[in-house]
PDB file of C-alpha atoms and ligand atoms in Angstrom:
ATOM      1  CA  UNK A 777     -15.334   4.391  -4.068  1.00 98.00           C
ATOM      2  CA  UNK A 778     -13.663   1.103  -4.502  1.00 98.00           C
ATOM      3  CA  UNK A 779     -11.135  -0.558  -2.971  1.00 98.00           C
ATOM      4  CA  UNK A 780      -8.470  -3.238  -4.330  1.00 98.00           C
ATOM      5  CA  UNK A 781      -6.023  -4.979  -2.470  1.00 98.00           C
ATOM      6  CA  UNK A 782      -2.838  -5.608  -4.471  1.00 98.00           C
ATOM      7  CA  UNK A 783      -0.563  -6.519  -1.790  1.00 98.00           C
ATOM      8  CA  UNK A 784      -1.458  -6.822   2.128  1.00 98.00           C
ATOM      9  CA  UNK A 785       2.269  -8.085   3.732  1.00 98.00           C
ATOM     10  CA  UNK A 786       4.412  -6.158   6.066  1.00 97.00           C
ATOM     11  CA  UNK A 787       7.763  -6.020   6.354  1.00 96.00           C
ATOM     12  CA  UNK A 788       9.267  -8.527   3.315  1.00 98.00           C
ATOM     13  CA  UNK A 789       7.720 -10.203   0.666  1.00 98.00           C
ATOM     14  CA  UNK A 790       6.151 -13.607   1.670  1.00 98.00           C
ATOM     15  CA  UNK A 791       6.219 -16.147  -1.275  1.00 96.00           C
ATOM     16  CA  UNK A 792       5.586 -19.056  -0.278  1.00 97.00           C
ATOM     17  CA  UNK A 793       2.906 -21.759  -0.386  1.00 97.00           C
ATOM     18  CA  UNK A 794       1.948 -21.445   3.187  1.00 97.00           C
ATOM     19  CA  UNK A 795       0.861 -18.143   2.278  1.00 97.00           C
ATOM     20  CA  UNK A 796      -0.994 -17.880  -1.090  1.00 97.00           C
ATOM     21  CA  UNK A 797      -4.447 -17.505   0.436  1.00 98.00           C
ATOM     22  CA  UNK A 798      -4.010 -14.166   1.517  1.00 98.00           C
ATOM     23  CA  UNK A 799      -0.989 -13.235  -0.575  1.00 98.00           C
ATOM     24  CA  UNK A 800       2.861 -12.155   0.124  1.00 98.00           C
ATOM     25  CA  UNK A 801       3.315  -9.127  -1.838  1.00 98.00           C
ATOM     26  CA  UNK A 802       4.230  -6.071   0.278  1.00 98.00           C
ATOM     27  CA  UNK A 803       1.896  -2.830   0.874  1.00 98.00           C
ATOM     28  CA  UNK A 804      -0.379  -1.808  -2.059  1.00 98.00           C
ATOM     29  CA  UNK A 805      -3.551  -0.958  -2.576  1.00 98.00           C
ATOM     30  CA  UNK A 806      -5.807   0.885  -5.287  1.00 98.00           C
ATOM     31  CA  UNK A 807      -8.791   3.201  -4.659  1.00 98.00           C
ATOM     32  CA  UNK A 808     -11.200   4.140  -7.770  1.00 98.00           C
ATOM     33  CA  UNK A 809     -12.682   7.023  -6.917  1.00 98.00           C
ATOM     34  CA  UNK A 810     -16.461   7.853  -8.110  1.00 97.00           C
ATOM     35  CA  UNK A 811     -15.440   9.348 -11.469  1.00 96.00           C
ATOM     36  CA  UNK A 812     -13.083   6.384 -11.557  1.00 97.00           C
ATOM     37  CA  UNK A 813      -9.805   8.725 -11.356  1.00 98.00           C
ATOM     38  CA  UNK A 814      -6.733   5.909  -9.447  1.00 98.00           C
ATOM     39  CA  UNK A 815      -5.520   6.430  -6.367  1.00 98.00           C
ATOM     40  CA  UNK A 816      -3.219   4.232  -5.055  1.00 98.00           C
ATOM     41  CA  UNK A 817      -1.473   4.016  -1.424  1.00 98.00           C
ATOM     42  CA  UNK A 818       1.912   2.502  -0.938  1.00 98.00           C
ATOM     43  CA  UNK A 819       4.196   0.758  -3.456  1.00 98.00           C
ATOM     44  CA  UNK A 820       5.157  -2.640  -2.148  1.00 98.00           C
ATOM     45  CA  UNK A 821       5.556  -5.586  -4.163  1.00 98.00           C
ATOM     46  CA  UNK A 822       1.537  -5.214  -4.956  1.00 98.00           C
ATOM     47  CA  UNK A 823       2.037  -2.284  -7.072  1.00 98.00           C
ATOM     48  CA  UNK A 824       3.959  -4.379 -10.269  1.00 98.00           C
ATOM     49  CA  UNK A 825       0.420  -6.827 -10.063  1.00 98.00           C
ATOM     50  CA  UNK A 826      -1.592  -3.241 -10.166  1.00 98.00           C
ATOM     51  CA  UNK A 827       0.910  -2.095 -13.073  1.00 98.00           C
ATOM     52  CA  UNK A 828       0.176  -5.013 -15.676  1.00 98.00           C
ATOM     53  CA  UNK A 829      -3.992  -4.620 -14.770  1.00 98.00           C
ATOM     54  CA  UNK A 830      -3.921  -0.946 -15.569  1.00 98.00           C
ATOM     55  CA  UNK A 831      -1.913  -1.731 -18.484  1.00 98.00           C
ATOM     56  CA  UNK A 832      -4.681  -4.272 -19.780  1.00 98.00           C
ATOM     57  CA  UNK A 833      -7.298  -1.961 -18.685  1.00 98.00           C
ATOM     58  CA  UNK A 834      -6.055   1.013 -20.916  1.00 98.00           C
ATOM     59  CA  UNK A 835      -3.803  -0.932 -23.580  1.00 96.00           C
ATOM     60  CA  UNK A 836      -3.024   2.281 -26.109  1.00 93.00           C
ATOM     61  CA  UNK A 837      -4.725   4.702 -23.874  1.00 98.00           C
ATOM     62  CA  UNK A 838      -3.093   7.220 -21.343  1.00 98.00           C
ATOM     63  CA  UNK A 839      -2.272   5.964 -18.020  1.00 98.00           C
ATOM     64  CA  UNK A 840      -2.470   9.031 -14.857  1.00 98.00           C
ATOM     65  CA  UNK A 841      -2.698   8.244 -11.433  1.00 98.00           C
ATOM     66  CA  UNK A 842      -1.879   9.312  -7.765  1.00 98.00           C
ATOM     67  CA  UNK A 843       0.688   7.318  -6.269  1.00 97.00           C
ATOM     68  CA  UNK A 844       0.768   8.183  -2.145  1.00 97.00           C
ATOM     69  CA  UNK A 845       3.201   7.396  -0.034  1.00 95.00           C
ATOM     70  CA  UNK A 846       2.897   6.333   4.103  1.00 96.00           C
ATOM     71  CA  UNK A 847       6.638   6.342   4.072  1.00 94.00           C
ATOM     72  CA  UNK A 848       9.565   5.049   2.656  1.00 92.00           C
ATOM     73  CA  UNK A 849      10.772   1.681   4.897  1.00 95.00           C
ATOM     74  CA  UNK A 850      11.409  -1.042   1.661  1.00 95.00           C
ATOM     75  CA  UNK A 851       8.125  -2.606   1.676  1.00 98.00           C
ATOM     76  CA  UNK A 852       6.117   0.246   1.051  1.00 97.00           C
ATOM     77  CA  UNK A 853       8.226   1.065  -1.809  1.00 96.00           C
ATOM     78  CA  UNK A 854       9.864  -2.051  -3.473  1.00 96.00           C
ATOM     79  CA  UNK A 855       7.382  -2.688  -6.359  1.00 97.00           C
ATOM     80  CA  UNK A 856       8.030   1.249  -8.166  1.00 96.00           C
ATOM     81  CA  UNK A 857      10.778  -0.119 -10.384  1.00 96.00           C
ATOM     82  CA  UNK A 858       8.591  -3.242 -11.722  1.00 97.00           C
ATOM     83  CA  UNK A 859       5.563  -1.088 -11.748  1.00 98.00           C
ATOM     84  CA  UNK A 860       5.705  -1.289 -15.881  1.00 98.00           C
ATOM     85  CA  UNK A 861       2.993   1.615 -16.599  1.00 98.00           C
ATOM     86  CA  UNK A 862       6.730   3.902 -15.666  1.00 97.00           C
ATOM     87  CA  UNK A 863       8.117   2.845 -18.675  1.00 97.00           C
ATOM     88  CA  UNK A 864       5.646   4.136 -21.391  1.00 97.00           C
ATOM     89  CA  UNK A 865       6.081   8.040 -21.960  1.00 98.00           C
ATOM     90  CA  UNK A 866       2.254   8.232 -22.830  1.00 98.00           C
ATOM     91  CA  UNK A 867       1.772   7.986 -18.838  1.00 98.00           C
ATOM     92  CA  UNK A 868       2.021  10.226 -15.768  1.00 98.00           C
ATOM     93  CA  UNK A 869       2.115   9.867 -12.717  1.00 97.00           C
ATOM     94  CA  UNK A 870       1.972  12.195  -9.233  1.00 96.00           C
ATOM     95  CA  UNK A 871       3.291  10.990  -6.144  1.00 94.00           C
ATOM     96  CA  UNK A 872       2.265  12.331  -2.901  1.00 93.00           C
ATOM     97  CA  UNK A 873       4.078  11.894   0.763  1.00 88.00           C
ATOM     98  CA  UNK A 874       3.573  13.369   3.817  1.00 83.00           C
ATOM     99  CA  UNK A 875       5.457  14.975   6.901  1.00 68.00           C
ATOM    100  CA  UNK A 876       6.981  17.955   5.861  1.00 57.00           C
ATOM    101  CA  UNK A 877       9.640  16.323   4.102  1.00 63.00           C
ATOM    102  CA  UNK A 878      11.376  18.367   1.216  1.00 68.00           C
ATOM    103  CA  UNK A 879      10.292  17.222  -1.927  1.00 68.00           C
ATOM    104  CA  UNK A 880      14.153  16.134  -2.562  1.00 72.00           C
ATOM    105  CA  UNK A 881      14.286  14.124   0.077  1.00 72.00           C
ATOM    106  CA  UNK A 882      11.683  11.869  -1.173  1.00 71.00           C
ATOM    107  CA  UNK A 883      12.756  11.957  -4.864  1.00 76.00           C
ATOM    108  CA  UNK A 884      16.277  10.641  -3.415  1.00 79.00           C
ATOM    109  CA  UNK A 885      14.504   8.344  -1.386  1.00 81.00           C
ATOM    110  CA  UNK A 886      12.615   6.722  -4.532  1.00 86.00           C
ATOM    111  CA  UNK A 887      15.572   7.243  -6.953  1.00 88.00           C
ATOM    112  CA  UNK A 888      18.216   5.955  -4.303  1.00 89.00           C
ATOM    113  CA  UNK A 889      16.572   2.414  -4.530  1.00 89.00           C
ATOM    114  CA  UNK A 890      16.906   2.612  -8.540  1.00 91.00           C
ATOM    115  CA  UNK A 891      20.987   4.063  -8.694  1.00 91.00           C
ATOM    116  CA  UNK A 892      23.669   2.245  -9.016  1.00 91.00           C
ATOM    117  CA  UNK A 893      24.686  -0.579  -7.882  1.00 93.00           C
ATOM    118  CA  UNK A 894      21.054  -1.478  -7.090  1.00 92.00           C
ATOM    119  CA  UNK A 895      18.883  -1.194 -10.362  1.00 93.00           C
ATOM    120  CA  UNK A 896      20.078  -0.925 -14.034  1.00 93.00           C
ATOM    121  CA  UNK A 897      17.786   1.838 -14.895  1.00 92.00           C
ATOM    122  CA  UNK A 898      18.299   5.372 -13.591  1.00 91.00           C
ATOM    123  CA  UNK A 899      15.076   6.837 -12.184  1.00 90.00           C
ATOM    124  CA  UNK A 900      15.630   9.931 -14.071  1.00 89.00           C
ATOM    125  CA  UNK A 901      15.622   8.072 -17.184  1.00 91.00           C
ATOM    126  CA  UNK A 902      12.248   6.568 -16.904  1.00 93.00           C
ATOM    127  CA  UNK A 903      10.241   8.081 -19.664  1.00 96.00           C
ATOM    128  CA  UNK A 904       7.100   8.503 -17.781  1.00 97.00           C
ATOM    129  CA  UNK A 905       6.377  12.622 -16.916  1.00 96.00           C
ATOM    130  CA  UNK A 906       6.269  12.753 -13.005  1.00 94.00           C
ATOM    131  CA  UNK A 907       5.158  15.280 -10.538  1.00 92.00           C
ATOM    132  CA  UNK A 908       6.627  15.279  -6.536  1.00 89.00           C
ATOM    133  CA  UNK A 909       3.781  16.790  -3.873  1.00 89.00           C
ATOM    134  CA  UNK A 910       4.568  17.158  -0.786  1.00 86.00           C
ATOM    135  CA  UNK A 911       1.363  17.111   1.349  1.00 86.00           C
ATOM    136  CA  UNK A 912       3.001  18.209   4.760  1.00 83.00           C
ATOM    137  CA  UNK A 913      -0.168  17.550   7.122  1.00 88.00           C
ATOM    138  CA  UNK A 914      -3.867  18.968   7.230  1.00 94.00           C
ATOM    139  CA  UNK A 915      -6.627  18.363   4.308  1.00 96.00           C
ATOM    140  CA  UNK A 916      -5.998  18.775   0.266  1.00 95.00           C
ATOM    141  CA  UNK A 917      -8.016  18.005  -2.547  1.00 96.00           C
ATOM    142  CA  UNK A 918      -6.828  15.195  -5.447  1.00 96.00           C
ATOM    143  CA  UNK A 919      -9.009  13.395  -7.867  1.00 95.00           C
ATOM    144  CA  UNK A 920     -12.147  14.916  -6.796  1.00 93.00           C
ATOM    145  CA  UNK A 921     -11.452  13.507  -3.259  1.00 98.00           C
ATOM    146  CA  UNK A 922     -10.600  15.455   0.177  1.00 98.00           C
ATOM    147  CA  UNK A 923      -7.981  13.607   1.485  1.00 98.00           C
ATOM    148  CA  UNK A 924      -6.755  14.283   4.954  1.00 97.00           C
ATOM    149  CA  UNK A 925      -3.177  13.365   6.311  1.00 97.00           C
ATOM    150  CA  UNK A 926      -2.179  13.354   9.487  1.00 96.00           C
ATOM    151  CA  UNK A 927       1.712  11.861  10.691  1.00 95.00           C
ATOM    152  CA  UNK A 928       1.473   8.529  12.590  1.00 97.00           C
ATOM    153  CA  UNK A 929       4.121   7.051  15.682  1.00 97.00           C
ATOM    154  CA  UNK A 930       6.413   4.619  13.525  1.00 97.00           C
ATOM    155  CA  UNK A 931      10.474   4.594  13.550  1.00 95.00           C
ATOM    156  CA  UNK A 932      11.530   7.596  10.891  1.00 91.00           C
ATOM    157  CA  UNK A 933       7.826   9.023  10.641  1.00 92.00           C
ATOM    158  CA  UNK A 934       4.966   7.396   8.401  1.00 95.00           C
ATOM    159  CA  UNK A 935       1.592   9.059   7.573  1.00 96.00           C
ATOM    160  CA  UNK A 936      -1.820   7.689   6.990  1.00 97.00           C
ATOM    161  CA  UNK A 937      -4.509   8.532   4.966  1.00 98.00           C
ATOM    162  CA  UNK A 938      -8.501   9.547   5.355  1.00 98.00           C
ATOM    163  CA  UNK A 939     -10.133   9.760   1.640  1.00 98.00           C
ATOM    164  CA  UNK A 940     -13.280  11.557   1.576  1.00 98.00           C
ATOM    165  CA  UNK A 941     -15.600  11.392  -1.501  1.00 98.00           C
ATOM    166  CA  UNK A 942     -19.910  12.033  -1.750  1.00 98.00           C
ATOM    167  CA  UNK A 943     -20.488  11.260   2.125  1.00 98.00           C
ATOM    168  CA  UNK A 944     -17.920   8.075   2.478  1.00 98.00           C
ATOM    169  CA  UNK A 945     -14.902   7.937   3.977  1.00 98.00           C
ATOM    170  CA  UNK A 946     -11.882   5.185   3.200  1.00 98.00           C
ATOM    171  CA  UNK A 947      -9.060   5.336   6.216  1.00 98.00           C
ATOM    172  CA  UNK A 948      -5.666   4.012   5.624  1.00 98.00           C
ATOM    173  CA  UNK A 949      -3.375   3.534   8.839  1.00 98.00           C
ATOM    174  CA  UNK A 950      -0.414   1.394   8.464  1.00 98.00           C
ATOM    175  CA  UNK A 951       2.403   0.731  10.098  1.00 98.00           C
ATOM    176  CA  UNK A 952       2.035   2.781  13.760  1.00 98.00           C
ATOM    177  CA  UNK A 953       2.379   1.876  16.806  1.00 98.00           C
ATOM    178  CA  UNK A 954      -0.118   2.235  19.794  1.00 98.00           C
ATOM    179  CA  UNK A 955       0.411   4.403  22.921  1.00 96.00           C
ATOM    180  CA  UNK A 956       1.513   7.667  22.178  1.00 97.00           C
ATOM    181  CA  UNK A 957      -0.992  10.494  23.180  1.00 98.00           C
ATOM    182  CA  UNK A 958      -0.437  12.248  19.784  1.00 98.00           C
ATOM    183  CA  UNK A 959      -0.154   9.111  17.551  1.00 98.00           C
ATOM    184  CA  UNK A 960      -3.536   7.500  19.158  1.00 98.00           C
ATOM    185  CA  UNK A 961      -5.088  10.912  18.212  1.00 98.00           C
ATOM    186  CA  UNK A 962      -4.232  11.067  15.391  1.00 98.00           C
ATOM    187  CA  UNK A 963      -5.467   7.342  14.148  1.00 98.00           C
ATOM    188  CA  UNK A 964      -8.762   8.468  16.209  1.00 98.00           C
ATOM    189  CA  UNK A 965      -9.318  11.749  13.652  1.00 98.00           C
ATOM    190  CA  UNK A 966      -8.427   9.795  10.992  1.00 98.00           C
ATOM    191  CA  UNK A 967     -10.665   6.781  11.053  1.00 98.00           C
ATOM    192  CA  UNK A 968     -13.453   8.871  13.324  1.00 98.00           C
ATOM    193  CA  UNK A 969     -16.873   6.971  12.185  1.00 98.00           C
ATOM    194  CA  UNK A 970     -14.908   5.556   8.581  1.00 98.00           C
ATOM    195  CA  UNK A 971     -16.764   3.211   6.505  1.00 98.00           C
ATOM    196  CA  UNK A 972     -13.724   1.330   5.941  1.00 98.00           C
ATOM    197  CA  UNK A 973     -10.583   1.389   8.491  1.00 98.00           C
ATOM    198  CA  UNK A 974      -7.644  -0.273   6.758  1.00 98.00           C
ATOM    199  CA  UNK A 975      -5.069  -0.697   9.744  1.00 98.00           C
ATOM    200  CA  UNK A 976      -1.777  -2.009  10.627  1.00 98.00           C
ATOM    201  CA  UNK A 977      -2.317  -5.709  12.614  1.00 98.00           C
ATOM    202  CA  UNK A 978       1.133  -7.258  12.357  1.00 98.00           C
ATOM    203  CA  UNK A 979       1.391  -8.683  15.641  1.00 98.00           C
ATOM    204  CA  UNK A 980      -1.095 -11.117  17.965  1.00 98.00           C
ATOM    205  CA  UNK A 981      -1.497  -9.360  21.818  1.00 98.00           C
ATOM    206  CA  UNK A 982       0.604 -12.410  22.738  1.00 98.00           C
ATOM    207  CA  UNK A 983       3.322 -10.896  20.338  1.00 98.00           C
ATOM    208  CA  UNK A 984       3.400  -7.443  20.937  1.00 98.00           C
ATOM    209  CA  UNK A 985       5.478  -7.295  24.195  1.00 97.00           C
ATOM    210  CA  UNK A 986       8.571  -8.399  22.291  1.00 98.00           C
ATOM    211  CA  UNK A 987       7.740  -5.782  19.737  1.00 97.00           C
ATOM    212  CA  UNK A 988       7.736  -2.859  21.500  1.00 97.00           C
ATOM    213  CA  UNK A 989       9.426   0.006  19.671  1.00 97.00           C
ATOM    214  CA  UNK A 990       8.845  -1.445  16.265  1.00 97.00           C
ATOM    215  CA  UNK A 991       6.382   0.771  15.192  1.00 98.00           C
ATOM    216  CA  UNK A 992       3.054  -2.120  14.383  1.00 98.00           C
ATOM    217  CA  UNK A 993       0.124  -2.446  16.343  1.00 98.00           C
ATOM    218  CA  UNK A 994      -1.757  -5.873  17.920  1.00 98.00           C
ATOM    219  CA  UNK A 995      -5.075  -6.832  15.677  1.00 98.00           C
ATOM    220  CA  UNK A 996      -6.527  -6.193  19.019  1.00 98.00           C
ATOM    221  CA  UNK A 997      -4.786  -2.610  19.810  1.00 98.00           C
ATOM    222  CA  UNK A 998      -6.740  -2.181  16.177  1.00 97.00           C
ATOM    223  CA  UNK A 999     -10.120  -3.205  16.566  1.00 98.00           C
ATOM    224  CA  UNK A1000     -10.306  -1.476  19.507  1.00 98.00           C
ATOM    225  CA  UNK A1001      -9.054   1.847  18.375  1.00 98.00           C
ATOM    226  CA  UNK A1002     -11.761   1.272  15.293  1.00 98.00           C
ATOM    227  CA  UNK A1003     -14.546   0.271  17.654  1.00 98.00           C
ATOM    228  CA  UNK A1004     -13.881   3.366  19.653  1.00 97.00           C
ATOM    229  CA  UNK A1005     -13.844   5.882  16.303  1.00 98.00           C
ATOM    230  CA  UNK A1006     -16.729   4.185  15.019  1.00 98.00           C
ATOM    231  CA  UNK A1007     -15.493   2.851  12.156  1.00 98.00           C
ATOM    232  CA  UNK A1008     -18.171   0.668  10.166  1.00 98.00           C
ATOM    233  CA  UNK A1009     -15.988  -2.265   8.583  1.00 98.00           C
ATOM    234  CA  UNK A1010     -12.513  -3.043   9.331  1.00 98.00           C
ATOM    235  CA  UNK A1011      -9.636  -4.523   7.284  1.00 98.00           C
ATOM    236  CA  UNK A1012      -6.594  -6.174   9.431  1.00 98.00           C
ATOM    237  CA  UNK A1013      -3.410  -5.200   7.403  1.00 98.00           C
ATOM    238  CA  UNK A1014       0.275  -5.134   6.703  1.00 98.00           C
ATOM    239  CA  UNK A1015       0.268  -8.717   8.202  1.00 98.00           C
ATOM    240  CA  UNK A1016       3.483 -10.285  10.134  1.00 98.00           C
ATOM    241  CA  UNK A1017       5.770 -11.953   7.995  1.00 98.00           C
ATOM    242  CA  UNK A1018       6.124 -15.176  10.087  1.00 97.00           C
ATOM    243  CA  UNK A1019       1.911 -15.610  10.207  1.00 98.00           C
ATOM    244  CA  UNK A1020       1.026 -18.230   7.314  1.00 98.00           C
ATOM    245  CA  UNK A1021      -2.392 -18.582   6.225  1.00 98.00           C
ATOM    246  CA  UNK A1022      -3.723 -20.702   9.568  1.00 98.00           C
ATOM    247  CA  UNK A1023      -2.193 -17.937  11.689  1.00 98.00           C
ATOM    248  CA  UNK A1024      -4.444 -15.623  10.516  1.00 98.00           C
ATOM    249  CA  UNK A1025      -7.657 -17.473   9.808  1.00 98.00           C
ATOM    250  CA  UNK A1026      -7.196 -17.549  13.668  1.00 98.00           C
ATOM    251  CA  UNK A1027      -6.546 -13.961  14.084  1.00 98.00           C
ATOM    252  CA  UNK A1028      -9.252 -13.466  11.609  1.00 98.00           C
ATOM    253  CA  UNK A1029     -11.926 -15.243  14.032  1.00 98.00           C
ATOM    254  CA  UNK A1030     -10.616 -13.992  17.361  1.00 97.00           C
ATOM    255  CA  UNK A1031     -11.108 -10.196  15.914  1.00 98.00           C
ATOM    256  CA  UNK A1032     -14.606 -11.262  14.819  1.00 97.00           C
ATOM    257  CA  UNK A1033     -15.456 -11.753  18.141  1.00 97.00           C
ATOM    258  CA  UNK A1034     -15.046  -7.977  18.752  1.00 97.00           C
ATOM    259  CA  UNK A1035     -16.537  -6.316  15.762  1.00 96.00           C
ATOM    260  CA  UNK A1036     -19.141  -7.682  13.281  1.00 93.00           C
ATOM    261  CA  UNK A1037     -17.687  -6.214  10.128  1.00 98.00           C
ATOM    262  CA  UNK A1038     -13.770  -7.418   9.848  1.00 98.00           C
ATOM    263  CA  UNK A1039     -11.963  -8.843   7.281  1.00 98.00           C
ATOM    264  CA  UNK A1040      -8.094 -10.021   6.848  1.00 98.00           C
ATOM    265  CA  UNK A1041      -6.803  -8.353   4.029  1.00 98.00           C
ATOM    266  CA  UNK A1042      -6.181 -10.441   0.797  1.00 98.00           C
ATOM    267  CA  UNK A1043      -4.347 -10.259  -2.416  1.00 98.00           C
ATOM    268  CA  UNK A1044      -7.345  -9.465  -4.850  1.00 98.00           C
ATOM    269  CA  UNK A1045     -10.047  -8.644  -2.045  1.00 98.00           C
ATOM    270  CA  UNK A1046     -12.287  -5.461  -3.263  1.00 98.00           C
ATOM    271  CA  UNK A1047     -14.513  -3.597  -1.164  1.00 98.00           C
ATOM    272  CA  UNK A1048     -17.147  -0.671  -2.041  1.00 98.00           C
ATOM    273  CA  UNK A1049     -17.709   1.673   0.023  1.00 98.00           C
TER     274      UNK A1049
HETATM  275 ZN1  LIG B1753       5.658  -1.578   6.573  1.00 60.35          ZN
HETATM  276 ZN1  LIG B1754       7.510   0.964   8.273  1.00 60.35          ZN
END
């Protein structure tokens, strides 16, 4: 499988030049899987970048994918309406969310953002054909991947992600919060000896006790939660809004001293697995 970051920001949108080495698009990345079927987790201001590749990629040709959800807080879902591949009726797309929400629910959710007064196109008009799945929690097959999903502790529920294809495993965690016996757990199972563990890091230890409550995690509460499961390479993620560049080439080197294999996510990074 491999792995392409399209946007790496929590929280808001970051433009700015303090910030263009490791991006400011929101949540977004893109797994191919081995019989290079599209996965993609979260639709934050990455996902319009992903939208014009896969429209060079296939030009004329068909455009499917799998579009999950973590949950449905703005950044995660912000770049759906300039995600262009919607507009063409030759494509389809599924999208997938987790914790035994109805189906509705998350349709509203997604549509809400696009009805009026906040978009000019209705999301029922998009010409697209679209499927809703609601995963509810436990293990499911897509794309010729297992794919388990499991809720994590964040303000109004969030779920992350372990993708299992031909012996390696991809884990996506973002946006939780450490120190609930159930949401610890639960991160544990899901990243438990993970080639790659892609994890919420918005906040430096120094941060965190102004933070509590707000659903993110310390780089540190991260690396040590993927040094305890295991996990074989690590990717910090869904950075703070207020860290430029400098801030986290710091963090980057400080969590280096703790495990060999971490990188700071960045717009464009890709990583096999
Ligand atoms: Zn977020
Ligand atoms: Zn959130």
């Amino acid at each position: 499988m491999r792995v392409r970051f399209w946007g790496v920001r929590g929280s808001t949108p970051t433009p700015q030049k303090e910030n263009m080495g490791f991006g400011g698009n929101t949540s977004c990345i893109e797994i191919r899987t081995d019989t290079n079927q599209i996965l993609v987790f979260d639709g934050g201001t990455g996902l319009r970048l992903l939208g014009n590749e896969l429209m060079q990629e296939f030009a004329e040709k068909p455009i499917s994918a799998h579009i999950f959800f973590s949950h449905f807080h703005l950044d995660h879902i912000q770049g759906v309406p300039f995600f262009r591949p919607l507009y063409n009726p030759r494509n389809h797309f599924t999208f997938y969310f987790a914790g035994r929400r109805d189906a509705n629910l998350v349709m509203d959710a997604l549509a809400g953002m696009m009805a009026n007064p906040y978009f000019p196109v209705d999301m029922s008009k998009l010409p697209c054909s679209r499927e809703y799945v609601d995963l509810a929690e436990g293990t499911f097959t897509v794309a010729d991947t297992r794919i388990l999903v499991l809720p994590l502790n964040h303000p109004q529920g969030c779920a992350g992600y372990r993708i299992m294809q031909n012996g390696k495993v991809i884990t996506y965690c973002t946006d939780f919060e450490h120190g609930v016996d159930w949401g610890d757990k639960n991160v544990r199972t899901l990243a438990k000896d993970s080639d790659f563990f892609i994890v919420d890091a918005q906040y430096t230890p120094e941060e965190l006790p102004d933070h509590i409550g707000w659903g993110h995690s310390s780089w540190q509460q991260s690396i040590q939660i993927g040094i305890e499961s295991g996990v074989k390479r690590i990717a910090l993620y869904h950075h703070d809004p207020h860290h430029e560049d400098a801030e986290l080439e710091k963090i980057l080197d400080n969590a280096q001293k703790f495990h060999p294999h971490v990188v700071a996510a960045r717009e464009g990074l890709e990583v096999t697995v």
